[in-house]
């Protein structure tokens, strides 16, 4: 179960052999986000180093695609890529995907599997501050972030 905007969600019928649901993944799930306009769209992040960090589903978790893209140093998740602490799906046209990391805030509006390109947001204002949480308010276009 996870909660978003006072609503409880449950991921059911997950394919336990997939990378995301596998008990063999041995990774810390740092966040889960759903699209407020499409409950079938889900993102999950893992904050462990040497693991793929971000996965996306458009069928309520039945299948998952690695969308870590350029946030990973190496395609298998190893290397010195940042830890991903939070993901957020911002329902707009186009949809904006946000990732709070140990190296700043990143976004993309186009998920392209392992070739996803994440761009740093606020390079001159937020910089590479650790972002451990993101909150958004689609009704007025506000996005907040928390960092230590």
Tab-separated table of N, CA and C in Angstrom:
chain	number	residue	atom	x	y	z
A	1	UNK	N	0.833	-1.186	0.000
A	1	UNK	CA	0.000	0.000	0.000
A	1	UNK	C	0.873	1.244	0.000
A	2	UNK	N	0.380	2.299	-0.601
A	2	UNK	CA	1.022	3.595	-0.479
A	2	UNK	C	-0.068	4.652	-0.531
A	3	UNK	N	0.240	5.833	-0.046
A	3	UNK	CA	-0.738	6.903	0.044
A	3	UNK	C	-0.308	8.077	-0.817
A	4	UNK	N	-1.290	8.713	-1.455
A	4	UNK	CA	-1.039	9.916	-2.234
A	4	UNK	C	-2.287	10.781	-2.156
A	5	UNK	N	-2.124	11.995	-1.730
A	5	UNK	CA	-3.203	12.962	-1.613
A	5	UNK	C	-4.414	12.362	-0.898
A	6	UNK	N	-4.181	11.808	0.287
A	6	UNK	CA	-5.208	11.267	1.172
A	6	UNK	C	-5.938	10.051	0.603
A	7	UNK	N	-5.370	9.417	-0.421
A	7	UNK	CA	-5.972	8.232	-1.007
A	7	UNK	C	-5.002	7.073	-0.845
A	8	UNK	N	-5.507	5.917	-0.422
A	8	UNK	CA	-4.682	4.718	-0.290
A	8	UNK	C	-4.736	3.926	-1.586
A	9	UNK	N	-3.573	3.494	-2.069
A	9	UNK	CA	-3.482	2.685	-3.270
A	9	UNK	C	-2.842	1.353	-2.911
A	10	UNK	N	-3.251	0.315	-3.619
A	10	UNK	CA	-2.657	-1.002	-3.443
A	10	UNK	C	-2.240	-1.523	-4.813
A	11	UNK	N	-1.005	-1.979	-4.933
A	11	UNK	CA	-0.568	-2.598	-6.178
A	11	UNK	C	-0.901	-4.078	-6.068
A	12	UNK	N	-1.764	-4.539	-6.968
A	12	UNK	CA	-2.216	-5.928	-6.947
A	12	UNK	C	-1.704	-6.669	-8.169
A	13	UNK	N	-1.677	-7.969	-8.054
A	13	UNK	CA	-1.350	-8.844	-9.174
A	13	UNK	C	-0.039	-8.484	-9.848
A	14	UNK	N	0.932	-8.064	-9.073
A	14	UNK	CA	2.234	-7.734	-9.632
A	14	UNK	C	2.941	-9.020	-10.043
A	15	UNK	N	3.587	-9.005	-11.175
A	15	UNK	CA	4.357	-10.145	-11.640
A	15	UNK	C	5.627	-10.236	-10.806
A	16	UNK	N	5.659	-11.139	-9.838
A	16	UNK	CA	6.759	-11.207	-8.881
A	16	UNK	C	8.074	-11.631	-9.504
A	17	UNK	N	8.053	-12.008	-10.776
A	17	UNK	CA	9.310	-12.332	-11.435
A	17	UNK	C	9.914	-11.103	-12.115
A	18	UNK	N	9.173	-9.989	-12.139
A	18	UNK	CA	9.695	-8.784	-12.781
A	18	UNK	C	10.764	-8.139	-11.911
A	19	UNK	N	11.582	-7.277	-12.519
A	19	UNK	CA	12.642	-6.586	-11.782
A	19	UNK	C	12.095	-5.786	-10.612
A	20	UNK	N	10.933	-5.177	-10.773
A	20	UNK	CA	10.407	-4.290	-9.749
A	20	UNK	C	9.850	-5.054	-8.558
A	21	UNK	N	9.175	-6.168	-8.808
A	21	UNK	CA	8.501	-6.883	-7.721
A	21	UNK	C	9.339	-7.995	-7.108
A	22	UNK	N	10.442	-8.322	-7.696
A	22	UNK	CA	11.234	-9.455	-7.256
A	22	UNK	C	11.796	-9.263	-5.854
A	23	UNK	N	11.659	-10.275	-5.027
A	23	UNK	CA	12.271	-10.211	-3.698
A	23	UNK	C	13.789	-10.321	-3.798
A	24	UNK	N	14.294	-10.736	-4.971
A	24	UNK	CA	15.732	-10.832	-5.182
A	24	UNK	C	16.360	-9.482	-5.529
A	25	UNK	N	15.555	-8.450	-5.730
A	25	UNK	CA	16.085	-7.147	-6.119
A	25	UNK	C	16.992	-6.583	-5.032
A	26	UNK	N	16.655	-6.863	-3.762
A	26	UNK	CA	17.488	-6.441	-2.643
A	26	UNK	C	17.783	-4.940	-2.713
A	27	UNK	N	16.703	-4.157	-2.850
A	27	UNK	CA	16.840	-2.712	-2.966
A	27	UNK	C	15.774	-2.030	-2.105
A	28	UNK	N	16.046	-0.801	-1.720
A	28	UNK	CA	15.138	-0.012	-0.900
A	28	UNK	C	14.211	0.794	-1.804
A	29	UNK	N	12.909	0.543	-1.709
A	29	UNK	CA	11.931	1.315	-2.468
A	29	UNK	C	11.814	2.674	-1.802
A	30	UNK	N	12.241	3.738	-2.523
A	30	UNK	CA	12.245	5.065	-1.918
A	30	UNK	C	10.965	5.840	-2.187
A	31	UNK	N	10.255	5.552	-3.293
A	31	UNK	CA	8.980	6.231	-3.530
A	31	UNK	C	8.172	5.520	-4.595
A	32	UNK	N	6.872	5.776	-4.564
A	32	UNK	CA	5.925	5.295	-5.570
A	32	UNK	C	5.039	6.477	-5.909
A	33	UNK	N	4.782	6.686	-7.189
A	33	UNK	CA	3.933	7.800	-7.616
A	33	UNK	C	2.949	7.323	-8.666
A	34	UNK	N	1.717	7.825	-8.592
A	34	UNK	CA	0.718	7.551	-9.619
A	34	UNK	C	0.353	8.848	-10.326
A	35	UNK	N	-0.165	8.715	-11.523
A	35	UNK	CA	-0.668	9.857	-12.272
A	35	UNK	C	-2.079	10.130	-11.774
A	36	UNK	N	-2.332	11.331	-11.257
A	36	UNK	CA	-3.651	11.664	-10.708
A	36	UNK	C	-4.759	11.586	-11.751
A	37	UNK	N	-4.408	11.657	-13.024
A	37	UNK	CA	-5.412	11.606	-14.086
A	37	UNK	C	-5.505	10.231	-14.741
A	38	UNK	N	-4.615	9.309	-14.353
A	38	UNK	CA	-4.594	7.976	-14.946
A	38	UNK	C	-3.988	7.010	-13.928
A	39	UNK	N	-4.830	6.353	-13.146
A	39	UNK	CA	-4.337	5.477	-12.085
A	39	UNK	C	-3.608	4.241	-12.597
A	40	UNK	N	-3.617	3.996	-13.901
A	40	UNK	CA	-2.852	2.886	-14.458
A	40	UNK	C	-1.377	3.236	-14.616
A	41	UNK	N	-1.047	4.539	-14.537
A	41	UNK	CA	0.346	4.968	-14.701
A	41	UNK	C	1.012	5.090	-13.334
A	42	UNK	N	2.093	4.358	-13.166
A	42	UNK	CA	2.799	4.288	-11.884
A	42	UNK	C	4.301	4.374	-12.131
A	43	UNK	N	5.015	5.060	-11.215
A	43	UNK	CA	6.481	5.062	-11.222
A	43	UNK	C	6.954	4.638	-9.840
A	44	UNK	N	8.068	3.960	-9.800
A	44	UNK	CA	8.666	3.558	-8.537
A	44	UNK	C	10.161	3.847	-8.612
A	45	UNK	N	10.724	4.246	-7.457
A	45	UNK	CA	12.166	4.515	-7.427
A	45	UNK	C	12.830	3.702	-6.329
A	46	UNK	N	14.107	3.411	-6.579
A	46	UNK	CA	14.957	2.706	-5.625
A	46	UNK	C	16.174	3.571	-5.367
A	47	UNK	N	16.546	3.725	-4.094
A	47	UNK	CA	17.648	4.638	-3.775
A	47	UNK	C	18.987	3.936	-3.592
A	48	UNK	N	19.030	2.631	-3.799
A	48	UNK	CA	20.297	1.915	-3.656
A	48	UNK	C	21.258	2.246	-4.784
A	49	UNK	N	22.541	2.286	-4.469
A	49	UNK	CA	23.555	2.397	-5.507
A	49	UNK	C	23.733	1.020	-6.140
A	50	UNK	N	24.219	1.003	-7.364
A	50	UNK	CA	24.459	-0.226	-8.114
A	50	UNK	C	23.199	-1.022	-8.410
A	51	UNK	N	22.048	-0.343	-8.453
A	51	UNK	CA	20.772	-0.926	-8.857
A	51	UNK	C	20.114	0.053	-9.815
A	52	UNK	N	19.335	-0.448	-10.751
A	52	UNK	CA	18.555	0.445	-11.598
A	52	UNK	C	17.595	1.216	-10.696
A	53	UNK	N	17.374	2.496	-11.024
A	53	UNK	CA	16.729	3.399	-10.065
A	53	UNK	C	15.262	3.694	-10.295
A	54	UNK	N	14.806	3.791	-11.550
A	54	UNK	CA	13.436	4.234	-11.805
A	54	UNK	C	12.748	3.299	-12.786
A	55	UNK	N	11.547	2.856	-12.417
A	55	UNK	CA	10.751	1.995	-13.284
A	55	UNK	C	9.381	2.629	-13.482
A	56	UNK	N	8.763	2.363	-14.632
A	56	UNK	CA	7.503	2.979	-15.025
A	56	UNK	C	6.550	1.897	-15.525
A	57	UNK	N	5.278	2.048	-15.204
A	57	UNK	CA	4.256	1.124	-15.673
A	57	UNK	C	3.056	1.915	-16.184
A	58	UNK	N	2.462	1.456	-17.271
A	58	UNK	CA	1.241	2.075	-17.789
A	58	UNK	C	0.046	1.137	-17.660
A	59	UNK	N	0.250	-0.008	-16.997
A	59	UNK	CA	-0.838	-0.968	-16.824
A	59	UNK	C	-0.995	-1.365	-15.354
A	60	UNK	N	-0.902	-0.369	-14.488
A	60	UNK	CA	-1.119	-0.530	-13.046
A	60	UNK	C	-0.157	-1.530	-12.407
A	61	UNK	N	1.035	-1.668	-12.958
A	61	UNK	CA	2.051	-2.510	-12.343
A	61	UNK	C	2.128	-3.925	-12.876
A	62	UNK	N	1.338	-4.266	-13.895
A	62	UNK	CA	1.434	-5.611	-14.462
A	62	UNK	C	2.776	-5.802	-15.159
A	63	UNK	N	3.268	-4.747	-15.840
A	63	UNK	CA	4.590	-4.784	-16.463
A	63	UNK	C	5.316	-3.487	-16.128
A	64	UNK	N	6.643	-3.552	-16.129
A	64	UNK	CA	7.479	-2.403	-15.757
A	64	UNK	C	8.583	-2.208	-16.780
A	65	UNK	N	8.955	-0.945	-17.000
A	65	UNK	CA	10.047	-0.600	-17.902
A	65	UNK	C	11.049	0.240	-17.125
A	66	UNK	N	12.326	-0.080	-17.277
A	66	UNK	CA	13.392	0.710	-16.672
A	66	UNK	C	13.495	2.027	-17.429
A	67	UNK	N	13.296	3.154	-16.731
A	67	UNK	CA	13.395	4.478	-17.357
A	67	UNK	C	14.470	5.319	-16.668
A	68	UNK	N	15.441	4.662	-16.054
A	68	UNK	CA	16.514	5.370	-15.352
A	68	UNK	C	17.360	6.206	-16.296
A	69	UNK	N	17.511	5.732	-17.526
A	69	UNK	CA	18.211	6.491	-18.565
A	69	UNK	C	19.563	7.020	-18.137
A	70	UNK	N	19.798	8.313	-18.426
A	70	UNK	CA	21.109	8.910	-18.163
A	70	UNK	C	21.371	9.204	-16.681
A	71	UNK	N	20.451	8.846	-15.797
A	71	UNK	CA	20.750	8.968	-14.361
A	71	UNK	C	21.655	7.834	-13.889
A	72	UNK	N	21.794	6.798	-14.710
A	72	UNK	CA	22.696	5.688	-14.386
A	72	UNK	C	24.013	5.890	-15.124
A	73	UNK	N	25.123	5.585	-14.465
A	73	UNK	CA	26.410	5.647	-15.158
A	73	UNK	C	26.519	4.514	-16.178
A	74	UNK	N	26.034	3.328	-15.781
A	74	UNK	CA	26.086	2.151	-16.645
A	74	UNK	C	24.672	1.594	-16.813
A	75	UNK	N	24.384	0.988	-17.955
A	75	UNK	CA	23.033	0.486	-18.210
A	75	UNK	C	22.497	-0.505	-17.177
A	76	UNK	N	23.392	-1.243	-16.501
A	76	UNK	CA	22.925	-2.216	-15.506
A	76	UNK	C	22.711	-1.596	-14.128
A	77	UNK	N	22.884	-0.275	-14.002
A	77	UNK	CA	22.660	0.409	-12.731
A	77	UNK	C	23.908	0.555	-11.876
A	78	UNK	N	25.001	-0.064	-12.281
A	78	UNK	CA	26.230	0.066	-11.511
A	78	UNK	C	26.893	1.406	-11.812
A	79	UNK	N	27.859	1.758	-11.018
A	79	UNK	CA	28.592	2.997	-11.261
A	79	UNK	C	28.239	4.079	-10.260
A	80	UNK	N	28.504	5.310	-10.652
A	80	UNK	CA	28.357	6.444	-9.738
A	80	UNK	C	27.149	7.319	-10.024
A	81	UNK	N	26.069	6.749	-10.567
A	81	UNK	CA	24.847	7.529	-10.767
A	81	UNK	C	24.270	7.932	-9.417
A	82	UNK	N	23.442	8.982	-9.379
A	82	UNK	CA	22.895	9.442	-8.097
A	82	UNK	C	21.867	8.470	-7.530
A	83	UNK	N	21.702	8.501	-6.218
A	83	UNK	CA	20.610	7.772	-5.580
A	83	UNK	C	19.327	8.529	-5.897
A	84	UNK	N	18.266	7.818	-6.206
A	84	UNK	CA	16.976	8.440	-6.487
A	84	UNK	C	16.087	8.259	-5.259
A	85	UNK	N	15.735	9.386	-4.632
A	85	UNK	CA	14.949	9.351	-3.398
A	85	UNK	C	13.461	9.513	-3.623
A	86	UNK	N	13.061	10.157	-4.731
A	86	UNK	CA	11.642	10.434	-4.928
A	86	UNK	C	11.355	10.572	-6.409
A	87	UNK	N	10.206	10.082	-6.842
A	87	UNK	CA	9.716	10.330	-8.196
A	87	UNK	C	8.304	10.889	-8.099
A	88	UNK	N	7.955	11.701	-9.066
A	88	UNK	CA	6.627	12.317	-9.095
A	88	UNK	C	6.162	12.383	-10.546
A	89	UNK	N	4.907	11.992	-10.770
A	89	UNK	CA	4.284	12.143	-12.084
A	89	UNK	C	3.416	13.383	-12.004
A	90	UNK	N	3.774	14.400	-12.767
A	90	UNK	CA	3.021	15.657	-12.768
A	90	UNK	C	2.067	15.637	-13.964
A	91	UNK	N	0.755	15.516	-13.703
A	91	UNK	CA	-0.210	15.358	-14.792
A	91	UNK	C	-0.461	16.672	-15.529
A	92	UNK	N	0.184	16.831	-16.652
A	92	UNK	CA	0.026	18.021	-17.479
A	92	UNK	C	0.072	17.556	-18.930
A	93	UNK	N	0.018	18.479	-19.852
A	93	UNK	CA	0.149	18.128	-21.261
A	93	UNK	C	1.356	18.856	-21.814
A	94	UNK	N	2.470	18.155	-22.065
A	94	UNK	CA	2.674	16.723	-21.824
A	94	UNK	C	2.919	16.442	-20.340
A	95	UNK	N	2.798	15.179	-19.967
A	95	UNK	CA	3.095	14.762	-18.596
A	95	UNK	C	4.557	15.050	-18.296
A	96	UNK	N	4.821	15.550	-17.091
A	96	UNK	CA	6.197	15.813	-16.663
A	96	UNK	C	6.549	14.808	-15.575
A	97	UNK	N	7.688	14.179	-15.713
A	97	UNK	CA	8.183	13.200	-14.750
A	97	UNK	C	9.348	13.840	-14.004
A	98	UNK	N	9.311	13.775	-12.680
A	98	UNK	CA	10.337	14.402	-11.843
A	98	UNK	C	11.055	13.341	-11.023
A	99	UNK	N	12.341	13.562	-10.798
A	99	UNK	CA	13.141	12.666	-9.963
A	99	UNK	C	13.977	13.495	-9.004
A	100	UNK	N	13.780	13.281	-7.709
A	100	UNK	CA	14.604	13.909	-6.686
A	100	UNK	C	15.751	12.975	-6.355
A	101	UNK	N	16.975	13.477	-6.461
A	101	UNK	CA	18.146	12.606	-6.335
A	101	UNK	C	19.169	13.176	-5.348
A	102	UNK	N	20.218	12.413	-5.157
A	102	UNK	CA	21.330	12.868	-4.325
A	102	UNK	C	22.173	13.928	-5.035
A	103	UNK	N	21.822	14.225	-6.294
A	103	UNK	CA	22.567	15.217	-7.075
A	103	UNK	C	21.656	16.308	-7.635
A	104	UNK	N	20.456	16.487	-7.072
A	104	UNK	CA	19.560	17.541	-7.519
A	104	UNK	C	18.233	17.030	-8.043
A	105	UNK	N	17.465	17.949	-8.647
A	105	UNK	CA	16.144	17.667	-9.199
A	105	UNK	C	16.258	17.514	-10.710
A	106	UNK	N	15.681	16.436	-11.242
A	106	UNK	CA	15.727	16.147	-12.666
A	106	UNK	C	14.314	15.965	-13.198
A	107	UNK	N	14.123	16.240	-14.494
A	107	UNK	CA	12.812	16.060	-15.103
A	107	UNK	C	12.942	15.598	-16.550
A	108	UNK	N	11.838	15.048	-17.047
A	108	UNK	CA	11.711	14.700	-18.457
A	108	UNK	C	10.232	14.700	-18.798
A	109	UNK	N	9.921	14.958	-20.052
A	109	UNK	CA	8.540	14.838	-20.505
A	109	UNK	C	8.396	13.682	-21.493
A	110	UNK	N	9.502	12.967	-21.707
A	110	UNK	CA	9.465	11.833	-22.625
A	110	UNK	C	10.215	10.643	-22.032
A	111	UNK	N	9.464	9.616	-21.668
A	111	UNK	CA	10.078	8.383	-21.181
A	111	UNK	C	10.384	7.505	-22.385
A	112	UNK	N	11.619	7.043	-22.460
A	112	UNK	CA	12.078	6.256	-23.599
A	112	UNK	C	12.914	5.080	-23.109
A	113	UNK	N	12.355	4.320	-22.165
A	113	UNK	CA	13.063	3.167	-21.635
A	113	UNK	C	14.425	3.546	-21.079
A	114	UNK	N	15.413	2.707	-21.309
A	114	UNK	CA	16.759	2.956	-20.809
A	114	UNK	C	17.427	4.146	-21.494
A	115	UNK	N	16.823	4.665	-22.575
A	115	UNK	CA	17.367	5.824	-23.283
A	115	UNK	C	16.729	7.134	-22.821
A	116	UNK	N	15.944	7.091	-21.751
A	116	UNK	CA	15.311	8.309	-21.232
A	116	UNK	C	16.382	9.333	-20.870
A	117	UNK	N	16.157	10.578	-21.265
A	117	UNK	CA	17.085	11.664	-20.958
A	117	UNK	C	16.464	12.541	-19.879
A	118	UNK	N	17.103	12.562	-18.721
A	118	UNK	CA	16.677	13.392	-17.593
A	118	UNK	C	17.503	14.675	-17.598
A	119	UNK	N	16.828	15.832	-17.471
A	119	UNK	CA	17.489	17.137	-17.451
A	119	UNK	C	17.472	17.696	-16.031
A	120	UNK	N	18.577	18.310	-15.622
A	120	UNK	CA	18.617	18.941	-14.302
A	120	UNK	C	17.720	20.180	-14.301
A	121	UNK	N	16.939	20.337	-13.256
A	121	UNK	CA	16.088	21.514	-13.064
A	121	UNK	C	16.772	22.464	-12.092
A	122	UNK	N	16.667	23.748	-12.347
A	122	UNK	CA	17.191	24.754	-11.420
A	122	UNK	C	18.671	24.646	-11.166
A	123	UNK	N	19.450	24.448	-12.209
A	123	UNK	CA	20.899	24.273	-12.041
A	123	UNK	C	21.530	25.441	-11.290
A	124	UNK	N	21.032	26.672	-11.517
A	124	UNK	CA	21.631	27.835	-10.851
A	124	UNK	C	20.925	28.207	-9.539
A	125	UNK	N	19.775	27.561	-9.248
A	125	UNK	CA	19.058	27.878	-8.004
A	125	UNK	C	19.041	26.709	-7.029
A	126	UNK	N	18.634	25.545	-7.495
A	126	UNK	CA	18.633	24.347	-6.645
A	126	UNK	C	20.010	23.697	-6.675
A	127	UNK	N	20.617	23.699	-7.853
A	127	UNK	CA	21.940	23.089	-8.004
A	127	UNK	C	21.895	21.589	-7.773
A	128	UNK	N	22.925	21.086	-7.115
A	128	UNK	CA	22.979	19.645	-6.859
A	128	UNK	C	22.633	19.313	-5.411
A	129	UNK	N	21.735	20.114	-4.818
A	129	UNK	CA	21.260	19.814	-3.464
A	129	UNK	C	20.523	18.480	-3.456
A	130	UNK	N	20.647	17.740	-2.383
A	130	UNK	CA	19.927	16.475	-2.237
A	130	UNK	C	18.438	16.774	-2.164
A	131	UNK	N	17.656	16.100	-2.998
A	131	UNK	CA	16.200	16.261	-3.013
A	131	UNK	C	15.591	14.958	-2.515
A	132	UNK	N	15.053	14.974	-1.277
A	132	UNK	CA	14.488	13.741	-0.741
A	132	UNK	C	12.980	13.662	-0.874
A	133	UNK	N	12.309	14.711	-1.340
A	133	UNK	CA	10.857	14.653	-1.496
A	133	UNK	C	10.413	15.695	-2.508
A	134	UNK	N	9.366	15.357	-3.257
A	134	UNK	CA	8.749	16.282	-4.203
A	134	UNK	C	7.248	16.243	-3.953
A	135	UNK	N	6.619	17.398	-3.919
A	135	UNK	CA	5.162	17.481	-3.820
A	135	UNK	C	4.678	18.419	-4.913
A	136	UNK	N	3.586	18.051	-5.552
A	136	UNK	CA	3.071	18.905	-6.625
A	136	UNK	C	1.590	19.181	-6.416
A	137	UNK	N	1.163	20.328	-6.960
A	137	UNK	CA	-0.249	20.712	-6.934
A	137	UNK	C	-0.652	21.030	-8.369
A	138	UNK	N	-1.155	20.042	-9.085
A	138	UNK	CA	-1.492	20.250	-10.492
A	138	UNK	C	-2.537	21.347	-10.727
A	139	UNK	N	-3.401	21.603	-9.751
A	139	UNK	CA	-4.448	22.590	-9.982
A	139	UNK	C	-3.916	24.001	-10.123
A	140	UNK	N	-2.725	24.295	-9.587
A	140	UNK	CA	-2.173	25.649	-9.744
A	140	UNK	C	-0.740	25.669	-10.291
A	141	UNK	N	-0.240	24.498	-10.678
A	141	UNK	CA	1.079	24.437	-11.309
A	141	UNK	C	2.256	24.518	-10.370
A	142	UNK	N	2.053	24.343	-9.058
A	142	UNK	CA	3.144	24.456	-8.088
A	142	UNK	C	3.816	23.106	-7.857
A	143	UNK	N	5.137	23.155	-7.773
A	143	UNK	CA	5.927	21.982	-7.441
A	143	UNK	C	6.849	22.377	-6.310
A	144	UNK	N	6.823	21.614	-5.234
A	144	UNK	CA	7.701	21.876	-4.099
A	144	UNK	C	8.707	20.759	-3.973
A	145	UNK	N	9.826	21.058	-3.318
A	145	UNK	CA	10.829	20.031	-3.091
A	145	UNK	C	11.397	20.247	-1.699
A	146	UNK	N	11.845	19.146	-1.139
A	146	UNK	CA	12.488	19.215	0.178
A	146	UNK	C	13.900	18.679	0.028
A	147	UNK	N	14.810	19.330	0.718
A	147	UNK	CA	16.191	18.848	0.685
A	147	UNK	C	16.823	19.105	2.041
A	148	UNK	N	17.921	18.390	2.266
A	148	UNK	CA	18.634	18.551	3.534
A	148	UNK	C	19.864	19.387	3.349
